mmCIF file of C-alpha atoms in Angstrom:
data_model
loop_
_atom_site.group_PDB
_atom_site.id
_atom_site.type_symbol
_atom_site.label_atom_id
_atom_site.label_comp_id
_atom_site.label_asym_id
_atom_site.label_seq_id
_atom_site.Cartn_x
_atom_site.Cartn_y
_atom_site.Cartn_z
ATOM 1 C CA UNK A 242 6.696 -18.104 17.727
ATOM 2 C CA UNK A 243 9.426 -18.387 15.220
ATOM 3 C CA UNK A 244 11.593 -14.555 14.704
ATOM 4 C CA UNK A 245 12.489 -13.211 12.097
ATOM 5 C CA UNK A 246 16.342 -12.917 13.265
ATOM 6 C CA UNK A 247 16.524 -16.622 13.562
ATOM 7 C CA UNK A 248 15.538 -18.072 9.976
ATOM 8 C CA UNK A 249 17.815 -19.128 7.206
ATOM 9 C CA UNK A 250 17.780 -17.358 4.295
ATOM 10 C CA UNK A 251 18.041 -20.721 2.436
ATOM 11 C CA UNK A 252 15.362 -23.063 3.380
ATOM 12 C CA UNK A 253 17.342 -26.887 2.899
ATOM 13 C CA UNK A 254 14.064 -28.788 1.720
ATOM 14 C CA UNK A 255 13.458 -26.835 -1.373
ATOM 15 C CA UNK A 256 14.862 -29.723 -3.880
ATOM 16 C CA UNK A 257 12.476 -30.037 -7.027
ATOM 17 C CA UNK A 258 11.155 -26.267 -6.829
ATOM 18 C CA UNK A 259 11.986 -23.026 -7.789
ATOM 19 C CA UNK A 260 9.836 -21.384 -5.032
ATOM 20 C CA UNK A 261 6.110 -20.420 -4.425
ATOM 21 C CA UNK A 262 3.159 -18.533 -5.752
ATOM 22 C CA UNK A 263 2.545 -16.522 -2.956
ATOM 23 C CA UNK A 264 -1.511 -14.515 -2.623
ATOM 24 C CA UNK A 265 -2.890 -12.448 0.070
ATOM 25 C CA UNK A 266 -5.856 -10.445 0.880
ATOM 26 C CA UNK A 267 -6.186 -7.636 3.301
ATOM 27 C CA UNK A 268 -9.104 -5.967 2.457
ATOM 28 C CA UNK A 269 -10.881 -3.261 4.515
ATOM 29 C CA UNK A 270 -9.412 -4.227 8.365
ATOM 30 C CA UNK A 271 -9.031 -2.432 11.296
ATOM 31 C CA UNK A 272 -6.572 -3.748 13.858
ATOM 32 C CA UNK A 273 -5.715 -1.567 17.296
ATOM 33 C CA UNK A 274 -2.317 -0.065 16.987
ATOM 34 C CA UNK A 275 -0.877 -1.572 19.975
ATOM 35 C CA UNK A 276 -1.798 -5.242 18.813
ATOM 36 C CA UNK A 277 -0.309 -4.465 15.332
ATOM 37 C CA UNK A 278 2.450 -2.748 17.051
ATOM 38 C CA UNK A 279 3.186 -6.442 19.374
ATOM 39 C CA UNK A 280 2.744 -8.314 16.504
ATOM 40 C CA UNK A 281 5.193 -7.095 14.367
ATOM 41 C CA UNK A 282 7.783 -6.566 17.417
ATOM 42 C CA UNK A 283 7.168 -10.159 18.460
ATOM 43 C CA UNK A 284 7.591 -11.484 14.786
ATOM 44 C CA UNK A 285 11.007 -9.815 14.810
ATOM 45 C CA UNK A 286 9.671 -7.556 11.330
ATOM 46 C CA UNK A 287 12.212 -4.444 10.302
ATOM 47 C CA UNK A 288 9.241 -2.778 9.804
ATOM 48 C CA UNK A 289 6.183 -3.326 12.297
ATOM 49 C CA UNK A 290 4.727 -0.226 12.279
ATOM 50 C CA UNK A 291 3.512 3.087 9.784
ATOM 51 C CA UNK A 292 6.639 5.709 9.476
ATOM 52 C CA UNK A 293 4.170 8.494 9.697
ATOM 53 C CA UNK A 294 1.034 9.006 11.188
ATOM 54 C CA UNK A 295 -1.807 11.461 10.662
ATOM 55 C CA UNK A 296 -5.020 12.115 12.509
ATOM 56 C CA UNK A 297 -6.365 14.008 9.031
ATOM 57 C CA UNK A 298 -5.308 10.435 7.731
ATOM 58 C CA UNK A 299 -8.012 8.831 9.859
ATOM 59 C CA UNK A 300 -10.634 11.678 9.195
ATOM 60 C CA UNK A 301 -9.956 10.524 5.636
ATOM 61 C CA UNK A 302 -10.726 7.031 6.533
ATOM 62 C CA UNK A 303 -13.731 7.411 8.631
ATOM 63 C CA UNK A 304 -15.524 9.921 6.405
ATOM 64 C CA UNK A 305 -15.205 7.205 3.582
ATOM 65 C CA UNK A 306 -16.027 4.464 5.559
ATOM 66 C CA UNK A 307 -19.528 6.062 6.596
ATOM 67 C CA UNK A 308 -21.559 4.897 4.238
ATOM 68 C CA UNK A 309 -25.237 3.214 3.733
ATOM 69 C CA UNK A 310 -27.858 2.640 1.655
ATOM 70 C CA UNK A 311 -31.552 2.787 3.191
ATOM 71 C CA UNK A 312 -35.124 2.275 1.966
ATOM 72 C CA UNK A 313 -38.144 4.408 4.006
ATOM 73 C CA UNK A 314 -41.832 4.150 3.035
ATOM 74 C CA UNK A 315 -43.776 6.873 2.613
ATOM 75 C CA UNK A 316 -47.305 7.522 3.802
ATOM 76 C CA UNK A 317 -48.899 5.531 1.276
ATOM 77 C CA UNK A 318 -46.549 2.222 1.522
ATOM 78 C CA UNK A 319 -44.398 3.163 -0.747
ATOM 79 C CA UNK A 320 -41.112 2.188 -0.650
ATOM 80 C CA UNK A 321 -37.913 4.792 -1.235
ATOM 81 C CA UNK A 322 -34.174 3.967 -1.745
ATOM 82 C CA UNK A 323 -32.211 6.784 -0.491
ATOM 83 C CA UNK A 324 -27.805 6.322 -0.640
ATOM 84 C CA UNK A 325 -26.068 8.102 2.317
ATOM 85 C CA UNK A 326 -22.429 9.137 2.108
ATOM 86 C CA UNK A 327 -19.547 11.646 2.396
ATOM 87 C CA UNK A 328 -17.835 13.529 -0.495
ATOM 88 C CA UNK A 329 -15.311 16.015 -0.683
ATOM 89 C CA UNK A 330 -15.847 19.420 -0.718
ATOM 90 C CA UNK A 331 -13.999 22.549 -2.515
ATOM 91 C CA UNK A 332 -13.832 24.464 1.010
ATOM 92 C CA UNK A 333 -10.392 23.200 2.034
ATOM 93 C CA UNK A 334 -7.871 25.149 3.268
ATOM 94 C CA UNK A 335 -4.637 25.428 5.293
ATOM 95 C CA UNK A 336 -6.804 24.904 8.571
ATOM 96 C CA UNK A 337 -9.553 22.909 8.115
ATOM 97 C CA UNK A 338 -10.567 20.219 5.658
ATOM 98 C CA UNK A 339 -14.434 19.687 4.584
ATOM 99 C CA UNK A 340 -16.464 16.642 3.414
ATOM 100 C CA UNK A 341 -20.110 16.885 2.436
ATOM 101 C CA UNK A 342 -22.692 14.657 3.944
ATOM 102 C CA UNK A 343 -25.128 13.715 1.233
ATOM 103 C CA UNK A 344 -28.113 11.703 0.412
ATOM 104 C CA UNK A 345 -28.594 10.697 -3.050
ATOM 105 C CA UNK A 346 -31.737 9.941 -4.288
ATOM 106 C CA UNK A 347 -31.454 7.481 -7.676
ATOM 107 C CA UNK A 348 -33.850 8.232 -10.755
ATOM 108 C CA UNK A 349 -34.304 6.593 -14.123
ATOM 109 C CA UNK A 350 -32.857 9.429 -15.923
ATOM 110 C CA UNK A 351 -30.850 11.924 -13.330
ATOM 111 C CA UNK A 352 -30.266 11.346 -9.643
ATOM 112 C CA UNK A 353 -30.621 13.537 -7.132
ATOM 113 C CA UNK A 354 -28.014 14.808 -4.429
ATOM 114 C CA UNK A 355 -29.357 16.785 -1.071
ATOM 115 C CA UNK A 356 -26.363 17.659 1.278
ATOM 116 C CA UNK A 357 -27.454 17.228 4.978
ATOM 117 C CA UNK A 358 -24.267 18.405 6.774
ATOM 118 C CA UNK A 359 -20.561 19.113 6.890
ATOM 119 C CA UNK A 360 -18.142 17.071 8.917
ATOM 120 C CA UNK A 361 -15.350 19.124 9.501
ATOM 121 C CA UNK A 362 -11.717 18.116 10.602
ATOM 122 C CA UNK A 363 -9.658 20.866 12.080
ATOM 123 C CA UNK A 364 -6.258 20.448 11.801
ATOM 124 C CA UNK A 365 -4.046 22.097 14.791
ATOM 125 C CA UNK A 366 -6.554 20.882 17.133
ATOM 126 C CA UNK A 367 -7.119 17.418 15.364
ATOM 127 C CA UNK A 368 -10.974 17.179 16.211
ATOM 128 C CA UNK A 369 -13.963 16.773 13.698
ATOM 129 C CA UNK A 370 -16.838 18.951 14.130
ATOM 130 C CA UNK A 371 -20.295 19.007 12.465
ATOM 131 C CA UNK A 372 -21.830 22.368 10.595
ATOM 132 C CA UNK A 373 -24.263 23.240 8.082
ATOM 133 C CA UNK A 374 -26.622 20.075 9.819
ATOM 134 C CA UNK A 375 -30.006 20.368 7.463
ATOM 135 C CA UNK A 376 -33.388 18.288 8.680
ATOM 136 C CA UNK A 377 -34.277 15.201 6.262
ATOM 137 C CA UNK A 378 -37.633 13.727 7.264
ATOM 138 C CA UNK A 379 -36.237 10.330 5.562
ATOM 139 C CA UNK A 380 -32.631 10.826 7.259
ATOM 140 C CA UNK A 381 -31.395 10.869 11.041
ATOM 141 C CA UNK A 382 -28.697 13.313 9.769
ATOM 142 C CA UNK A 383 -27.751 13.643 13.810
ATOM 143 C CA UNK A 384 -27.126 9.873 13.803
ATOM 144 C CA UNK A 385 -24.610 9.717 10.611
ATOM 145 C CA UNK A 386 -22.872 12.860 12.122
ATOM 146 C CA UNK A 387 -22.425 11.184 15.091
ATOM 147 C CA UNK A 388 -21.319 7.818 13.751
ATOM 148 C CA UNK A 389 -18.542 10.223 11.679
ATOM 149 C CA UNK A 390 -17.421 11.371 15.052
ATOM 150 C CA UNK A 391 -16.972 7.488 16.282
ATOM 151 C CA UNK A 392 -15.368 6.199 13.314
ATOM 152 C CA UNK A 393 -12.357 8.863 13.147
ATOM 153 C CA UNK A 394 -12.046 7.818 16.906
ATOM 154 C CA UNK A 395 -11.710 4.352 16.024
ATOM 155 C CA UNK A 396 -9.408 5.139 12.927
ATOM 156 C CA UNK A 397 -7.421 7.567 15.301
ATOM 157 C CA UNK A 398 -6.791 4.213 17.370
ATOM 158 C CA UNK A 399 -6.369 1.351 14.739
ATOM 159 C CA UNK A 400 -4.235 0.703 11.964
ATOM 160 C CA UNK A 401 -5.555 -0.043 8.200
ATOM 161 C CA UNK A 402 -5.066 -2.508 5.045
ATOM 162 C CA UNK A 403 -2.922 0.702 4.105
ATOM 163 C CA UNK A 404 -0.434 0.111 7.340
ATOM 164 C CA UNK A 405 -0.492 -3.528 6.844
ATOM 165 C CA UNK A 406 0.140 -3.624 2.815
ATOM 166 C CA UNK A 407 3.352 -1.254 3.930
ATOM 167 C CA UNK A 408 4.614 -4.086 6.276
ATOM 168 C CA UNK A 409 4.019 -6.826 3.697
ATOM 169 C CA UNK A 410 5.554 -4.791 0.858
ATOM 170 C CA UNK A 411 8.637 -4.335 2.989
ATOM 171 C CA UNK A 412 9.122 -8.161 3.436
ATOM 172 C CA UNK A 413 8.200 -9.219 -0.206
ATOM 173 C CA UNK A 414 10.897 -6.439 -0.782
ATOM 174 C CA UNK A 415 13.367 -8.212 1.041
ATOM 175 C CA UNK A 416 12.465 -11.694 -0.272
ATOM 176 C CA UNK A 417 13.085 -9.696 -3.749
ATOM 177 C CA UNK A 418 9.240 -11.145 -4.769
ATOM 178 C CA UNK A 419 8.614 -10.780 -8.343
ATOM 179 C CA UNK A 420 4.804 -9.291 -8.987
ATOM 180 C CA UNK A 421 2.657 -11.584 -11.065
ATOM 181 C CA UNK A 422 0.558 -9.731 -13.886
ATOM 182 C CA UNK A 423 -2.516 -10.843 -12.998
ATOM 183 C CA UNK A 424 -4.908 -9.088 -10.905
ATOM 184 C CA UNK A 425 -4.947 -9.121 -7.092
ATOM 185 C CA UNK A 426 -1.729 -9.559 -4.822
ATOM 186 C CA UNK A 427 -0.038 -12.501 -6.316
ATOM 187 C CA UNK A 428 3.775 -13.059 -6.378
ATOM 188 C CA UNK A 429 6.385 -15.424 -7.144
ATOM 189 C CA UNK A 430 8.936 -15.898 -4.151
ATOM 190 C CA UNK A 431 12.485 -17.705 -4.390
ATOM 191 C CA UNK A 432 12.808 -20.595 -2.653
ATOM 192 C CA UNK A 433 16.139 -19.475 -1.045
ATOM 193 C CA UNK A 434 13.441 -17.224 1.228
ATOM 194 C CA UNK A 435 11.068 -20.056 1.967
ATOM 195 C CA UNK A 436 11.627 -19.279 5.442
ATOM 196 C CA UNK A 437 10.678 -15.548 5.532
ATOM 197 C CA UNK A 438 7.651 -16.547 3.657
ATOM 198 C CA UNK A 439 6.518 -18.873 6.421
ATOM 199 C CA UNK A 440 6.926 -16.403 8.693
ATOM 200 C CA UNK A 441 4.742 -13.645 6.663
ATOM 201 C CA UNK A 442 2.109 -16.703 6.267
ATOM 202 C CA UNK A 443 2.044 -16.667 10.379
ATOM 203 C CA UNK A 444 2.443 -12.886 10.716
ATOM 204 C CA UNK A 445 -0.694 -12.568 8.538
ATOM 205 C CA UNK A 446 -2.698 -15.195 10.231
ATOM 206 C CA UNK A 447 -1.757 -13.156 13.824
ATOM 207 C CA UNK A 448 -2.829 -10.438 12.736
ATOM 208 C CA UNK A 449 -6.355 -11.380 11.028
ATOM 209 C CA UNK A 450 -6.975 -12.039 14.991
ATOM 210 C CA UNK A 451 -7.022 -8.449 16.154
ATOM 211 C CA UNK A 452 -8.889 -7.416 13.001
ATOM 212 C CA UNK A 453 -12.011 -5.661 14.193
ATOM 213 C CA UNK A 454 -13.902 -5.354 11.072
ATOM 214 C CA UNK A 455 -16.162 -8.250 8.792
ATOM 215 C CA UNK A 456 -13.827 -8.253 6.187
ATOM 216 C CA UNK A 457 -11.267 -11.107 5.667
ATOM 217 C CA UNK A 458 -7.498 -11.109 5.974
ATOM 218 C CA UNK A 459 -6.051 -13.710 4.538
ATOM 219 C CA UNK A 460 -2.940 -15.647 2.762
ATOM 220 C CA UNK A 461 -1.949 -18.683 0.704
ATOM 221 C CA UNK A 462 1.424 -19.959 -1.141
ATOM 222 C CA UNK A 463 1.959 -22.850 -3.323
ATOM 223 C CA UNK A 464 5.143 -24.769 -4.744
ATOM 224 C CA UNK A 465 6.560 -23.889 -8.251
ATOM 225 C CA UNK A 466 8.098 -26.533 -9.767
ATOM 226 C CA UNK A 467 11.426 -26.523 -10.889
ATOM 227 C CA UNK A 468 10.844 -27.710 -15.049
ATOM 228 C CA UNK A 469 11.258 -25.571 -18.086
ATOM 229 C CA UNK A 470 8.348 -24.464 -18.864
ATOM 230 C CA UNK A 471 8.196 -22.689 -15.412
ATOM 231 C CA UNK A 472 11.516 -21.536 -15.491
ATOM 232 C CA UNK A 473 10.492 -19.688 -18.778
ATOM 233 C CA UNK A 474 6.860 -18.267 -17.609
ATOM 234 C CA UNK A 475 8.796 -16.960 -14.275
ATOM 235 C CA UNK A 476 11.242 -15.412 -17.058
ATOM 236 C CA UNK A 477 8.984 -13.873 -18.818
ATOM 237 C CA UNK A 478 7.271 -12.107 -15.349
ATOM 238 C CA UNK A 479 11.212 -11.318 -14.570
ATOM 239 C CA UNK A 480 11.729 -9.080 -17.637
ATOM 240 C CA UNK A 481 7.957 -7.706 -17.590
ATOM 241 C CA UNK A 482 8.724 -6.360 -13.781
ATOM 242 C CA UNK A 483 12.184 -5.348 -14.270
ATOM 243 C CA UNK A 484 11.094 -3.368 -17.104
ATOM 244 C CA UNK A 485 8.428 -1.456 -14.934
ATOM 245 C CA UNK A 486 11.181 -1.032 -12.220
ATOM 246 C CA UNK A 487 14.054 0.282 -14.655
ATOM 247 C CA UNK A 488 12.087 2.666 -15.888
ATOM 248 C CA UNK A 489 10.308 4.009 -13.013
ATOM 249 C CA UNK A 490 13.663 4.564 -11.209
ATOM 250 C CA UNK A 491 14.690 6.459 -14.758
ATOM 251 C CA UNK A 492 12.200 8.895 -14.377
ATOM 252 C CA UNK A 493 12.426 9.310 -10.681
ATOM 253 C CA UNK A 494 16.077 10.188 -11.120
ATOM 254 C CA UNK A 495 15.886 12.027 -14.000
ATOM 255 C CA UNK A 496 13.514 14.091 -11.508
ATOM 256 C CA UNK A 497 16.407 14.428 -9.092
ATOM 257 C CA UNK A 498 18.439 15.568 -11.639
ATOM 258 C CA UNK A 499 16.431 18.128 -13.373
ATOM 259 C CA UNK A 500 15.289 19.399 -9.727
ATOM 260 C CA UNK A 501 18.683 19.902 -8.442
ATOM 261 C CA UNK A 502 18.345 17.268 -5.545
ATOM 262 C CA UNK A 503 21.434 17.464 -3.340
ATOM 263 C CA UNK A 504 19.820 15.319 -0.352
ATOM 264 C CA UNK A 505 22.309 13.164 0.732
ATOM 265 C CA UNK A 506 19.947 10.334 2.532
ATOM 266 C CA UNK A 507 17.552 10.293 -1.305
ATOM 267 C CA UNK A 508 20.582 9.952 -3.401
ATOM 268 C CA UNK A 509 21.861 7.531 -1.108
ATOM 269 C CA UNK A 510 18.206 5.440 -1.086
ATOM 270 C CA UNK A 511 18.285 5.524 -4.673
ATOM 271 C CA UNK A 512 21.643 4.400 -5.368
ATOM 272 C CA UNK A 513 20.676 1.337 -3.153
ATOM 273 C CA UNK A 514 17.818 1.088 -4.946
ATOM 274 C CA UNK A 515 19.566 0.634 -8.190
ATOM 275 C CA UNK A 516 22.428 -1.873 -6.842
ATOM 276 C CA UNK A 517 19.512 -3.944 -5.246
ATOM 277 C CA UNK A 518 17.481 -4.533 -9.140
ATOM 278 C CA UNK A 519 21.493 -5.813 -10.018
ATOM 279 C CA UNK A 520 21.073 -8.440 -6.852
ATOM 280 C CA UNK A 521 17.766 -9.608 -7.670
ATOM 281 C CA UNK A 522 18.897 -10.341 -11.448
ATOM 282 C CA UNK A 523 21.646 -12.456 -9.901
ATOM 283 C CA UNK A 524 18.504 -14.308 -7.705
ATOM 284 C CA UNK A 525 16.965 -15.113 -10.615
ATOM 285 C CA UNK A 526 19.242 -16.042 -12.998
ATOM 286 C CA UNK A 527 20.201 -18.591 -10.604
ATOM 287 C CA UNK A 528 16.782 -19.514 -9.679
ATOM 288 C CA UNK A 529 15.574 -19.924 -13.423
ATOM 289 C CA UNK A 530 19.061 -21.190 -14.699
ATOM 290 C CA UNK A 531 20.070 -18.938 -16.880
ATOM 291 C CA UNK A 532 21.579 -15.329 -17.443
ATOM 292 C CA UNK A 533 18.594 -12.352 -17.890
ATOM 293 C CA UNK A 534 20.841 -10.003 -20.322
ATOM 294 C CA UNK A 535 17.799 -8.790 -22.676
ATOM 295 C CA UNK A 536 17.470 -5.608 -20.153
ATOM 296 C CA UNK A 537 21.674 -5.439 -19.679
ATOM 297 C CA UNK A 538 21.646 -1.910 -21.906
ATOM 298 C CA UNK A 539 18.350 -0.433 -20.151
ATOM 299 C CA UNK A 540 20.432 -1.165 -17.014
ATOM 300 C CA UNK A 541 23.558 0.891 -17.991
ATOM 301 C CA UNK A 542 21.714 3.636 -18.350
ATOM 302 C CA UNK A 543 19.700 3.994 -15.496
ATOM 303 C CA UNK A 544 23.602 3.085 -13.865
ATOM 304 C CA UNK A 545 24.584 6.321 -15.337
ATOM 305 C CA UNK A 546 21.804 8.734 -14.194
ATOM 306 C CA UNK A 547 22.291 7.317 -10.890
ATOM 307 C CA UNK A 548 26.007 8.462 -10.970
ATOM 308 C CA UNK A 549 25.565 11.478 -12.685
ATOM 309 C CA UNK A 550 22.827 12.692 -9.743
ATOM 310 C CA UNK A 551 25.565 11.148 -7.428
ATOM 311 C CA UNK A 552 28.222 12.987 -8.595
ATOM 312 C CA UNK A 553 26.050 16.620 -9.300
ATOM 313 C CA UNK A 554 25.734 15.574 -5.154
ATOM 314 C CA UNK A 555 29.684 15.916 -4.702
ATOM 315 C CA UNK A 556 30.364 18.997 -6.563
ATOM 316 C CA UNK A 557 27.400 20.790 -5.087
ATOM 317 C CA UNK A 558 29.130 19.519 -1.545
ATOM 318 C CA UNK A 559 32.334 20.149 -2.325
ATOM 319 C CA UNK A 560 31.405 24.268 -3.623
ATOM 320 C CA UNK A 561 29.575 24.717 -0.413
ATOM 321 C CA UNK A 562 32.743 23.461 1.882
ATOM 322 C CA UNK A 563 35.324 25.913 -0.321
ATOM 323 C CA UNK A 564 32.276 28.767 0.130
ATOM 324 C CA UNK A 565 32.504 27.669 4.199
#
């Protein structure tokens, strides 16, 4: 199994290219933590495994997840369609958090919504609990309730599309992958990180193993190749994404600013931030053969914000050491 520590960052058979079109699907998978967990570790990733973790996360998960639609006859034959599902509920609080149990009934004109029961998740014990459980002569109400219970078990012990889009984000980061504008999770990769890319490709494929659930996980890449006319399309998805990046970091500093952020570690993050949109222009304008200046004065000033919050961060430091 190749690591990631051992690859190139330039992959030497890449003559006649400019990179790949890189697509993959994740869908709605559930993969046990500790497989997810030895995946990642054995691929070598930076990032193998969620930051954070909650257990009100995974009530979240399994409440949505429990979901059906049934048909029961009636005395006469008669067939009725009955949708069964969770929805959220106006009773949270600090303590406990509240989703409805409800079967909707649809109608021509207006349907109609009976709840059946509460599932509950308490959290500074972390345990769901059932209340409010109402009889349904078309509905085993005791059987969804219970079926709540086993899917926040299982989402208390498996990690989601939502864990595994974090890992992949992290190394498309690093491979400074330009998003396509198209829909679904298609992006352009430089060939100088060919190699990282292969590895994803087998990173995904290990992992679609351990997935528990019918859905697909899935990836594919092919070659861009290196004429004009794709040198100018990739341009034009450049500029489009850089765009969208500039200004997002604009407003999230701005934020900083106007908040009075004096966090050392998020003005640091941010600065890197910044620097890194300055490395990936110098990617591509080598990629695509030519210099990306159209954004050069969009640049500047999100350059400036980042040193004003930067410097707001020194005085602030500096007053509190002369107060000390």
């Amino acid at each position: 199994m190749k690591n990631m520590n051992s690859l190139m960052a330039v992959n030497q058979n890449s003559e006649g290219i400019i990179g790949k079109f890189f697509y993959y699907s994740t869908s709605s998978i559930l993969i046990p933590k500790t497989k997810f967990i030895e995946i990642g570790q054995a691929f070598g990733l930076p990032k193998f495994k969620p930051a954070k973790e909650s257990k009100a996360g995974a009530y979240r998960c399994a409440t949505t997840a429990l979901k059906e639609r049934i048909t029961v006859k009636d005395a006469n034959g008669k067939p009725h369609e009955y949708r069964i599902y969770c929805r959220d509920n106006k009773k949270d609080n600090a303590q406990f958090i509240t989703r409805e149990l409800v079967k909707e009934t649809p109608n021509s004109k207006t349907n109609e919504y009976k709840k059946l029961a509460n599932i509950c998740f308490d959290r500074e014990n972390e345990v769901v609990f059932i209340e409010n459980e109402i009889f349904d002569a078309d509905v085993d109400v005791r059987k969804y309730c219970s079926l709540a219970q086993e899917l926040y078990e299982r989402y208390c012990n498996c990690y989601t599309s939502d864990q595994l889009d974090a890992v992949i984000d992290d190394m498309l980061r690093r491979m400074q992958a330009n998003d396509i504008n198209i829909k679904g999770n298609l992006f352009f990769i430089p060939k100088q990180y060919l190699s990282l890319l292969n590895l994803l490709e087998d990173y995904i494929e290990a992992i679609s193993k351990e997935n528990l659930s019918s859905s697909m996980v899935h990836s594919n890449s092919m070659f861009v190749v290196d004429d004009e006319r794709q040198r100018q399309k990739m341009t034009d998805e450049f500029y489009l994404n850089y765009k969208k990046d500039i200004e997002f970091y604009r407003e999230r500093i701005q934020h900083f600013i106007d908040g009075g952020c004096d966090s050392p570690a998020v003005i640091k993050r941010w600065m890197q931030k910044i620097n890194a949109l300055q490395m990936k222009k110098r990617t591509y304008e080598e990629i695509l053969q030519r210099q990306l200046d159209d954004l050069n004065s969009d640049y500047a000033m999100l350059q400036m914000q980042g040193q004003e919050l930067a410097v707001r961060n020194v005085k602030e430091q500096t007053q509190l050491n002369l107060a000390a």
